[in-house]
PDB file of C-alpha atoms and ligand atoms in Angstrom:
ATOM      1  CA  MET A 288      -0.233  -0.167   0.066  1.00  0.00           C
ATOM      2  CA  ARG A 289       1.871   3.191  -1.011  1.00  0.00           C
ATOM      3  CA  LYS A 290       1.354   5.944   1.296  1.00  0.00           C
ATOM      4  CA  GLY A 291       4.055   8.528   0.526  1.00  0.00           C
ATOM      5  CA  LYS A 292       4.634  10.284  -2.664  1.00  0.00           C
ATOM      6  CA  PHE A 293       7.449   9.749  -5.275  1.00  0.00           C
ATOM      7  CA  ILE A 294       9.484  12.472  -6.943  1.00  0.00           C
ATOM      8  CA  THR A 295      11.835  12.450  -9.322  1.00  0.00           C
ATOM      9  CA  VAL A 296      13.880  15.117 -10.882  1.00  0.00           C
ATOM     10  CA  ASP A 297      15.798  14.858 -14.070  1.00  0.00           C
ATOM     11  CA  GLY A 298      17.224  17.029 -16.963  1.00  0.00           C
ATOM     12  CA  VAL A 299      20.503  17.493 -18.801  1.00  0.00           C
ATOM     13  CA  GLU A 300      23.889  17.925 -17.117  1.00  0.00           C
ATOM     14  CA  GLY A 301      24.051  20.953 -15.053  1.00  0.00           C
ATOM     15  CA  ALA A 302      20.433  21.858 -15.114  1.00  0.00           C
ATOM     16  CA  GLY A 303      20.810  22.107 -11.011  1.00  0.00           C
ATOM     17  CA  LYS A 304      19.045  18.744 -10.052  1.00  0.00           C
ATOM     18  CA  SER A 305      21.168  18.020  -7.135  1.00  0.00           C
ATOM     19  CA  THR A 306      20.972  21.949  -6.217  1.00  0.00           C
ATOM     20  CA  GLN A 307      17.038  21.586  -6.408  1.00  0.00           C
ATOM     21  CA  ILE A 308      16.622  18.456  -4.522  1.00  0.00           C
ATOM     22  CA  ASP A 309      18.562  19.745  -1.484  1.00  0.00           C
ATOM     23  CA  LEU A 310      15.936  22.507  -1.491  1.00  0.00           C
ATOM     24  CA  ILE A 311      13.282  20.267  -1.963  1.00  0.00           C
ATOM     25  CA  CYS A 312      14.022  18.011   0.690  1.00  0.00           C
ATOM     26  CA  SER A 313      14.601  21.145   3.442  1.00  0.00           C
ATOM     27  CA  TYR A 314      11.221  22.390   2.297  1.00  0.00           C
ATOM     28  CA  LEU A 315       9.380  18.951   2.586  1.00  0.00           C
ATOM     29  CA  HIS A 316      11.323  18.586   6.054  1.00  0.00           C
ATOM     30  CA  GLU A 317       9.946  21.743   7.345  1.00  0.00           C
ATOM     31  CA  LYS A 318       6.593  20.627   6.592  1.00  0.00           C
ATOM     32  CA  SER A 319       7.444  17.355   8.626  1.00  0.00           C
ATOM     33  CA  ILE A 320       7.423  15.275   5.922  1.00  0.00           C
ATOM     34  CA  GLU A 321       9.767  12.531   6.065  1.00  0.00           C
ATOM     35  CA  VAL A 322      11.973  11.879   3.085  1.00  0.00           C
ATOM     36  CA  VAL A 323      14.144   9.513   1.692  1.00  0.00           C
ATOM     37  CA  ARG A 324      16.430  10.765  -1.135  1.00  0.00           C
ATOM     38  CA  THR A 325      18.257   8.870  -3.836  1.00  0.00           C
ATOM     39  CA  ARG A 326      20.159   8.725  -7.055  1.00  0.00           C
ATOM     40  CA  GLU A 327      20.240   6.690 -10.372  1.00  0.00           C
ATOM     41  CA  PRO A 328      21.771   4.772 -11.604  1.00  0.00           C
ATOM     42  CA  GLY A 329      22.828   3.876  -7.866  1.00  0.00           C
ATOM     43  CA  GLY A 330      20.900   4.477  -4.653  1.00  0.00           C
ATOM     44  CA  THR A 331      21.475   1.031  -3.162  1.00  0.00           C
ATOM     45  CA  GLU A 332      24.406  -1.085  -2.201  1.00  0.00           C
ATOM     46  CA  VAL A 333      24.176  -3.400  -5.661  1.00  0.00           C
ATOM     47  CA  GLY A 334      23.049  -0.035  -7.805  1.00  0.00           C
ATOM     48  CA  GLU A 335      26.251   2.093  -6.545  1.00  0.00           C
ATOM     49  CA  LYS A 336      28.477  -0.748  -7.744  1.00  0.00           C
ATOM     50  CA  ILE A 337      26.643  -0.786 -11.378  1.00  0.00           C
ATOM     51  CA  ARG A 338      26.925   2.833 -11.117  1.00  0.00           C
ATOM     52  CA  SER A 339      30.716   2.677 -10.967  1.00  0.00           C
ATOM     53  CA  VAL A 340      30.720   0.405 -14.017  1.00  0.00           C
ATOM     54  CA  LEU A 341      28.410   2.494 -15.980  1.00  0.00           C
ATOM     55  CA  LEU A 342      30.316   5.664 -15.511  1.00  0.00           C
ATOM     56  CA  ASP A 343      33.797   4.167 -15.533  1.00  0.00           C
ATOM     57  CA  VAL A 344      35.986   6.213 -18.237  1.00  0.00           C
ATOM     58  CA  ASP A 345      38.001   3.015 -18.799  1.00  0.00           C
ATOM     59  CA  ASN A 346      34.436   1.378 -20.216  1.00  0.00           C
ATOM     60  CA  GLN A 347      34.290   2.880 -23.647  1.00  0.00           C
ATOM     61  CA  GLU A 348      33.570  -0.138 -25.344  1.00  0.00           C
ATOM     62  CA  MET A 349      30.384  -0.726 -23.343  1.00  0.00           C
ATOM     63  CA  HIS A 350      27.702  -1.879 -25.859  1.00  0.00           C
ATOM     64  CA  SER A 351      24.433   0.447 -25.921  1.00  0.00           C
ATOM     65  CA  ASP A 352      22.419  -2.468 -24.683  1.00  0.00           C
ATOM     66  CA  THR A 353      24.369  -3.380 -22.068  1.00  0.00           C
ATOM     67  CA  GLU A 354      24.465   0.172 -20.634  1.00  0.00           C
ATOM     68  CA  LEU A 355      20.665   0.348 -20.961  1.00  0.00           C
ATOM     69  CA  MET A 356      19.966  -3.044 -19.122  1.00  0.00           C
ATOM     70  CA  LEU A 357      22.600  -1.980 -16.420  1.00  0.00           C
ATOM     71  CA  MET A 358      20.384   1.234 -15.977  1.00  0.00           C
ATOM     72  CA  PHE A 359      17.249  -1.078 -15.524  1.00  0.00           C
ATOM     73  CA  SER A 360      19.090  -3.396 -13.093  1.00  0.00           C
ATOM     74  CA  SER A 361      19.930  -0.731 -10.785  1.00  0.00           C
ATOM     75  CA  ARG A 362      16.485   0.605 -11.226  1.00  0.00           C
ATOM     76  CA  ASN A 363      15.089  -2.799 -10.456  1.00  0.00           C
ATOM     77  CA  GLU A 364      17.220  -2.822  -7.312  1.00  0.00           C
ATOM     78  CA  LEU A 365      16.168   0.664  -6.164  1.00  0.00           C
ATOM     79  CA  ILE A 366      12.245   0.397  -6.517  1.00  0.00           C
ATOM     80  CA  GLN A 367      12.309  -3.409  -5.072  1.00  0.00           C
ATOM     81  CA  ASN A 368      14.400  -2.619  -2.131  1.00  0.00           C
ATOM     82  CA  LYS A 369      14.359   1.074  -1.317  1.00  0.00           C
ATOM     83  CA  ILE A 370      11.683   3.122  -3.157  1.00  0.00           C
ATOM     84  CA  ILE A 371       8.889   0.994  -2.784  1.00  0.00           C
ATOM     85  CA  PRO A 372       9.200  -0.385   1.046  1.00  0.00           C
ATOM     86  CA  ALA A 373       9.916   3.481   1.687  1.00  0.00           C
ATOM     87  CA  LEU A 374       6.667   4.598   0.155  1.00  0.00           C
ATOM     88  CA  ASN A 375       4.639   1.848   1.832  1.00  0.00           C
ATOM     89  CA  GLU A 376       6.131   2.846   5.279  1.00  0.00           C
ATOM     90  CA  GLY A 377       4.680   6.613   4.802  1.00  0.00           C
ATOM     91  CA  PHE A 378       8.106   8.173   3.347  1.00  0.00           C
ATOM     92  CA  TRP A 379       8.151  10.507   0.676  1.00  0.00           C
ATOM     93  CA  VAL A 380      10.938   9.464  -1.985  1.00  0.00           C
ATOM     94  CA  VAL A 381      12.933  12.166  -3.985  1.00  0.00           C
ATOM     95  CA  SER A 382      15.006  10.436  -6.932  1.00  0.00           C
ATOM     96  CA  ASP A 383      18.038  12.202  -9.103  1.00  0.00           C
ATOM     97  CA  ARG A 384      16.891  10.708 -11.921  1.00  0.00           C
ATOM     98  CA  PHE A 385      14.611   7.944 -12.834  1.00  0.00           C
ATOM     99  CA  THR A 386      13.272   5.941 -16.148  1.00  0.00           C
ATOM    100  CA  ASP A 387      12.696   9.160 -18.317  1.00  0.00           C
ATOM    101  CA  ALA A 388      16.576   9.676 -18.350  1.00  0.00           C
ATOM    102  CA  SER A 389      16.691   6.350 -19.953  1.00  0.00           C
ATOM    103  CA  PHE A 390      14.454   7.272 -22.792  1.00  0.00           C
ATOM    104  CA  ALA A 391      16.347  10.245 -23.157  1.00  0.00           C
ATOM    105  CA  TYR A 392      19.886   9.129 -22.947  1.00  0.00           C
ATOM    106  CA  GLN A 393      20.063   5.649 -24.147  1.00  0.00           C
ATOM    107  CA  GLY A 394      17.055   6.673 -26.483  1.00  0.00           C
ATOM    108  CA  GLY A 395      18.059  10.012 -27.561  1.00  0.00           C
ATOM    109  CA  GLY A 396      21.614  10.164 -26.917  1.00  0.00           C
ATOM    110  CA  ARG A 397      22.451   6.496 -28.056  1.00  0.00           C
ATOM    111  CA  MET A 398      19.754   6.412 -30.375  1.00  0.00           C
ATOM    112  CA  LEU A 399      18.380   3.027 -29.349  1.00  0.00           C
ATOM    113  CA  ASP A 400      14.371   1.984 -30.319  1.00  0.00           C
ATOM    114  CA  LEU A 401      12.371   3.738 -27.797  1.00  0.00           C
ATOM    115  CA  ASN A 402       9.811   1.019 -27.818  1.00  0.00           C
ATOM    116  CA  ARG A 403      12.774  -1.388 -26.894  1.00  0.00           C
ATOM    117  CA  ILE A 404      13.123   0.857 -23.820  1.00  0.00           C
ATOM    118  CA  SER A 405       9.500   1.049 -23.254  1.00  0.00           C
ATOM    119  CA  GLU A 406       9.061  -2.908 -23.111  1.00  0.00           C
ATOM    120  CA  LEU A 407      11.804  -2.891 -20.504  1.00  0.00           C
ATOM    121  CA  ALA A 408      10.481  -0.198 -18.568  1.00  0.00           C
ATOM    122  CA  ASP A 409       6.840  -2.288 -18.799  1.00  0.00           C
ATOM    123  CA  TRP A 410       8.917  -5.448 -17.638  1.00  0.00           C
ATOM    124  CA  VAL A 411      10.781  -3.498 -14.690  1.00  0.00           C
ATOM    125  CA  LEU A 412       8.040  -0.955 -13.696  1.00  0.00           C
ATOM    126  CA  GLY A 413       4.736  -2.686 -14.481  1.00  0.00           C
ATOM    127  CA  ASP A 414       2.166   0.386 -13.390  1.00  0.00           C
ATOM    128  CA  PHE A 415       4.583   2.121 -10.972  1.00  0.00           C
ATOM    129  CA  LYS A 416       5.572   5.564 -11.601  1.00  0.00           C
ATOM    130  CA  PRO A 417       6.460   8.917 -10.127  1.00  0.00           C
ATOM    131  CA  ASP A 418       3.587  10.868  -8.855  1.00  0.00           C
ATOM    132  CA  LEU A 419       5.596  13.851 -10.338  1.00  0.00           C
ATOM    133  CA  THR A 420       8.471  14.497 -12.159  1.00  0.00           C
ATOM    134  CA  LEU A 421      10.596  17.615 -12.440  1.00  0.00           C
ATOM    135  CA  LEU A 422      12.089  18.221 -15.657  1.00  0.00           C
ATOM    136  CA  LEU A 423      14.850  20.657 -14.898  1.00  0.00           C
ATOM    137  CA  ASP A 424      15.278  22.438 -18.730  1.00  0.00           C
ATOM    138  CA  VAL A 425      18.154  24.603 -19.626  1.00  0.00           C
ATOM    139  CA  SER A 426      20.196  24.603 -23.036  1.00  0.00           C
ATOM    140  CA  VAL A 427      23.025  22.515 -23.275  1.00  0.00           C
ATOM    141  CA  GLU A 428      25.291  25.124 -23.340  1.00  0.00           C
ATOM    142  CA  ILE A 429      24.390  26.682 -20.029  1.00  0.00           C
ATOM    143  CA  GLY A 430      24.294  23.193 -18.607  1.00  0.00           C
ATOM    144  CA  MET A 431      27.762  22.582 -19.823  1.00  0.00           C
ATOM    145  CA  GLN A 432      28.767  26.148 -18.902  1.00  0.00           C
ATOM    146  CA  ARG A 433      27.879  25.202 -15.233  1.00  0.00           C
ATOM    147  CA  ILE A 434      29.709  22.004 -14.649  1.00  0.00           C
ATOM    148  CA  GLU A 435      32.943  23.463 -16.520  1.00  0.00           C
ATOM    149  CA  ALA A 436      34.662  23.901 -13.554  1.00  0.00           C
ATOM    150  CA  ARG A 437      34.456  20.023 -12.330  1.00  0.00           C
ATOM    151  CA  ALA A 438      37.714  18.452 -12.328  1.00  0.00           C
ATOM    152  CA  ALA A 439      36.987  15.099 -13.999  1.00  0.00           C
ATOM    153  CA  LYS A 440      33.977  14.104 -16.336  1.00  0.00           C
ATOM    154  CA  ASP A 441      32.835  10.525 -16.279  1.00  0.00           C
ATOM    155  CA  ARG A 442      31.928   8.053 -19.202  1.00  0.00           C
ATOM    156  CA  ILE A 443      28.667   9.719 -20.347  1.00  0.00           C
ATOM    157  CA  GLU A 444      29.726  13.242 -19.693  1.00  0.00           C
ATOM    158  CA  LEU A 445      32.587  12.808 -22.443  1.00  0.00           C
ATOM    159  CA  GLU A 446      29.817  12.516 -25.182  1.00  0.00           C
ATOM    160  CA  GLU A 447      29.780  15.150 -27.680  1.00  0.00           C
ATOM    161  CA  ARG A 448      27.122  18.320 -27.665  1.00  0.00           C
ATOM    162  CA  ALA A 449      24.904  16.449 -30.521  1.00  0.00           C
ATOM    163  CA  PHE A 450      24.346  13.556 -28.049  1.00  0.00           C
ATOM    164  CA  PHE A 451      23.069  15.967 -25.542  1.00  0.00           C
ATOM    165  CA  GLU A 452      20.817  18.135 -27.783  1.00  0.00           C
ATOM    166  CA  ARG A 453      19.030  14.598 -28.741  1.00  0.00           C
ATOM    167  CA  VAL A 454      18.793  13.862 -24.816  1.00  0.00           C
ATOM    168  CA  ARG A 455      16.856  17.187 -24.022  1.00  0.00           C
ATOM    169  CA  SER A 456      14.780  16.846 -27.156  1.00  0.00           C
ATOM    170  CA  VAL A 457      13.445  13.348 -26.042  1.00  0.00           C
ATOM    171  CA  PHE A 458      13.027  14.850 -22.405  1.00  0.00           C
ATOM    172  CA  ILE A 459      10.961  17.971 -23.547  1.00  0.00           C
ATOM    173  CA  SER A 460       9.047  15.748 -26.085  1.00  0.00           C
ATOM    174  CA  ARG A 461       8.238  13.279 -22.936  1.00  0.00           C
ATOM    175  CA  SER A 462       7.034  16.152 -20.673  1.00  0.00           C
ATOM    176  CA  GLU A 463       4.493  16.912 -24.053  1.00  0.00           C
ATOM    177  CA  SER A 464       3.096  13.296 -23.890  1.00  0.00           C
ATOM    178  CA  PHE A 465       3.031  12.877 -19.854  1.00  0.00           C
ATOM    179  CA  PRO A 466       1.794  16.297 -19.116  1.00  0.00           C
ATOM    180  CA  GLU A 467      -0.132  15.509 -16.114  1.00  0.00           C
ATOM    181  CA  ARG A 468       3.192  13.718 -14.396  1.00  0.00           C
ATOM    182  CA  ILE A 469       6.073  15.654 -16.009  1.00  0.00           C
ATOM    183  CA  LYS A 470       6.304  19.301 -15.394  1.00  0.00           C
ATOM    184  CA  LEU A 471       8.924  20.917 -17.605  1.00  0.00           C
ATOM    185  CA  ILE A 472      10.508  23.892 -15.708  1.00  0.00           C
ATOM    186  CA  ASP A 473      12.784  26.529 -17.336  1.00  0.00           C
ATOM    187  CA  ALA A 474      16.051  25.821 -15.296  1.00  0.00           C
ATOM    188  CA  SER A 475      18.001  28.869 -16.926  1.00  0.00           C
ATOM    189  CA  GLY A 476      16.997  31.410 -14.007  1.00  0.00           C
ATOM    190  CA  SER A 477      18.110  31.726 -10.530  1.00  0.00           C
ATOM    191  CA  VAL A 478      18.151  28.756  -8.189  1.00  0.00           C
ATOM    192  CA  LYS A 479      15.521  30.894  -5.961  1.00  0.00           C
ATOM    193  CA  ASP A 480      13.196  31.374  -8.957  1.00  0.00           C
ATOM    194  CA  ILE A 481      13.077  27.777  -9.765  1.00  0.00           C
ATOM    195  CA  GLN A 482      13.024  26.822  -6.250  1.00  0.00           C
ATOM    196  CA  SER A 483       9.847  29.113  -6.181  1.00  0.00           C
ATOM    197  CA  LYS A 484       8.091  27.278  -9.135  1.00  0.00           C
ATOM    198  CA  ILE A 485       9.191  23.893  -7.584  1.00  0.00           C
ATOM    199  CA  ARG A 486       7.267  24.813  -4.408  1.00  0.00           C
ATOM    200  CA  VAL A 487       4.093  25.475  -6.206  1.00  0.00           C
ATOM    201  CA  LEU A 488       4.208  21.786  -7.638  1.00  0.00           C
ATOM    202  CA  LEU A 489       5.097  20.525  -4.572  1.00  0.00           C
ATOM    203  CA  ASP A 490       2.048  22.034  -2.354  1.00  0.00           C
ATOM    204  CA  SER A 491      -0.366  21.054  -5.186  1.00  0.00           C
ATOM    205  CA  LEU A 492       0.877  17.383  -4.095  1.00  0.00           C
TER     206      LEU A 492
HETATM  207  N1  Z5A B 748      21.889   7.932 -17.030  1.00  0.00           N
HETATM  208  C1  Z5A B 748      21.589   7.605 -18.050  1.00  0.00           C
HETATM  209  O1  Z5A B 748      22.364   7.626 -18.994  1.00  0.00           O
HETATM  210  N2  Z5A B 748      20.358   7.007 -18.202  1.00  0.00           N
HETATM  211  C2  Z5A B 748      19.500   6.588 -16.851  1.00  0.00           C
HETATM  212  O2  Z5A B 748      18.589   6.069 -17.123  1.00  0.00           O
HETATM  213  C3  Z5A B 748      20.283   7.277 -15.604  1.00  0.00           C
HETATM  214  C4  Z5A B 748      21.280   8.084 -15.772  1.00  0.00           C
HETATM  215  C5  Z5A B 748      19.145   7.332 -14.772  1.00  0.00           C
HETATM  216  C6  Z5A B 748      24.815  10.551 -14.089  1.00  0.00           C
HETATM  217  O3  Z5A B 748      24.048  11.115 -13.947  1.00  0.00           O
HETATM  218  C7  Z5A B 748      24.911  10.062 -15.646  1.00  0.00           C
HETATM  219  O4  Z5A B 748      23.995   8.715 -15.653  1.00  0.00           O
HETATM  220  C8  Z5A B 748      24.174  11.262 -16.375  1.00  0.00           C
HETATM  221  C9  Z5A B 748      23.196  10.532 -17.116  1.00  0.00           C
HETATM  222  C10 Z5A B 748      23.212   9.131 -16.957  1.00  0.00           C
HETATM  223  N3  Z5A B 748      25.485  11.329 -17.010  1.00  0.00           N
HETATM  224  N4  Z5A B 748      25.473  12.176 -17.686  1.00  0.00           N
HETATM  225  N5  Z5A B 748      26.063  13.056 -18.572  1.00  0.00           N
HETATM  226  P1  Z5A B 748      23.892  12.127 -12.717  1.00  0.00           P
HETATM  227  O5  Z5A B 748      22.902  12.541 -12.285  1.00  0.00           O
HETATM  228  O6  Z5A B 748      24.762  11.565 -11.489  1.00  0.00           O
HETATM  229  O7  Z5A B 748      25.143  13.245 -12.761  1.00  0.00           O
HETATM  230  P2  Z5A B 748      24.866  14.697 -13.989  1.00  0.00           P
HETATM  231  O8  Z5A B 748      23.439  14.289 -14.640  1.00  0.00           O
HETATM  232  O9  Z5A B 748      25.639  14.552 -15.058  1.00  0.00           O
HETATM  233  O10 Z5A B 748      24.205  15.561 -12.692  1.00  0.00           O
HETATM  234  P3  Z5A B 748      25.243  16.810 -12.589  1.00  0.00           P
HETATM  235  O11 Z5A B 748      26.074  17.397 -13.376  1.00  0.00           O
HETATM  236  O12 Z5A B 748      25.607  16.821 -11.113  1.00  0.00           O
HETATM  237  O13 Z5A B 748      23.956  18.010 -12.679  1.00  0.00           O
HETATM  238  P4  Z5A B 748      22.908  18.412 -11.531  1.00  0.00           P
HETATM  239  O14 Z5A B 748      23.047  17.762 -10.813  1.00  0.00           O
HETATM  240  O15 Z5A B 748      21.660  18.782 -12.676  1.00  0.00           O
HETATM  241  O16 Z5A B 748      23.517  19.819 -11.401  1.00  0.00           O
HETATM  242  P5  Z5A B 748      24.001  20.534  -9.787  1.00  0.00           P
HETATM  243  O17 Z5A B 748      24.875  19.764  -9.498  1.00  0.00           O
HETATM  244  O18 Z5A B 748      22.952  21.208  -8.908  1.00  0.00           O
HETATM  245  O19 Z5A B 748      24.692  21.870 -10.368  1.00  0.00           O
HETATM  246  C11 Z5A B 748      25.758  21.919 -11.423  1.00  0.00           C
HETATM  247  C12 Z5A B 748      26.468  23.472 -11.039  1.00  0.00           C
HETATM  248  O20 Z5A B 748      25.509  24.494 -11.516  1.00  0.00           O
HETATM  249  C13 Z5A B 748      26.844  23.962  -9.671  1.00  0.00           C
HETATM  250  O21 Z5A B 748      28.100  24.082  -9.520  1.00  0.00           O
HETATM  251  C14 Z5A B 748      25.793  24.466  -9.186  1.00  0.00           C
HETATM  252  O22 Z5A B 748      25.939  25.695  -7.857  1.00  0.00           O
HETATM  253  C15 Z5A B 748      25.140  25.458 -10.237  1.00  0.00           C
HETATM  254  N6  Z5A B 748      23.913  25.666 -10.463  1.00  0.00           N
HETATM  255  C16 Z5A B 748      22.914  24.685 -10.453  1.00  0.00           C
HETATM  256  N7  Z5A B 748      21.850  25.723 -10.521  1.00  0.00           N
HETATM  257  C17 Z5A B 748      22.200  26.985 -10.829  1.00  0.00           C
HETATM  258  C18 Z5A B 748      21.228  28.227 -11.438  1.00  0.00           C
HETATM  259  N8  Z5A B 748      19.777  28.169 -11.151  1.00  0.00           N
HETATM  260  N9  Z5A B 748      22.158  29.122 -11.722  1.00  0.00           N
HETATM  261  C19 Z5A B 748      23.364  28.956 -11.887  1.00  0.00           C
HETATM  262  N10 Z5A B 748      24.101  27.924 -11.330  1.00  0.00           N
HETATM  263  C20 Z5A B 748      23.531  26.717 -10.856  1.00  0.00           C
END
């Protein structure tokens, strides 16, 4: 029995997901809502091991289907062992990325067949889906500028700009296909402006 709410936050690199999730968690705490914060890929002991394989720059030869299936393997661990138990206990769960990222990165970026990704999603998730997905949308250029100062890039961040343009375009088209669940937020403004827009959506939950 699902008692808590499940919120996911997604977008291209540097959109400000981590920054806004910190603020979301504080806001929910202020409202006396108990929150479990997690991330994808990762979030569980097994999932974090899968994450390190996925992001390891030495794994350049990884096949795109392998990458897709590892994303969903990590997701399965997270849903079964962390998200569902937490929701059933009444916690709200906030995840830094979720299934929409597989459509955007593996479908858009890697150009894998979106129908095959849907089949995998049906298998792993069934009817399970977030109550709310916050899609933080910024241009690839702004996102890249924001993360420029980082010391090292992971395997996926090494992709060329066209890859991230395709990622962004699938994210936007999913927000148009699922307007009830996925709320596109212009994330090019200040942290405070974005936070205000997100609070309105959280209040509606
Ligand atoms: N991936 C995938 O391919 N398929 C999947 O199914 C899933 C994931 C689930 C891991 O992602 C990688 O896995 C990711 C997608 C892929 N690959 N790539 N590339 P991740 O979530 O761990 O890492 P990330 O996407 O690269 O996130 P990020 O770079 O950490 O960005 P962020 O969390 O959105 O941004 P941030 O850390 O909050 O902010 C970045 C900087 O901008 C920081 O200095 C902030 O202070 C600054 N910032 C934040 N907001 C603002 C505003 N509003 N104005 C100005 N500056 C700001």
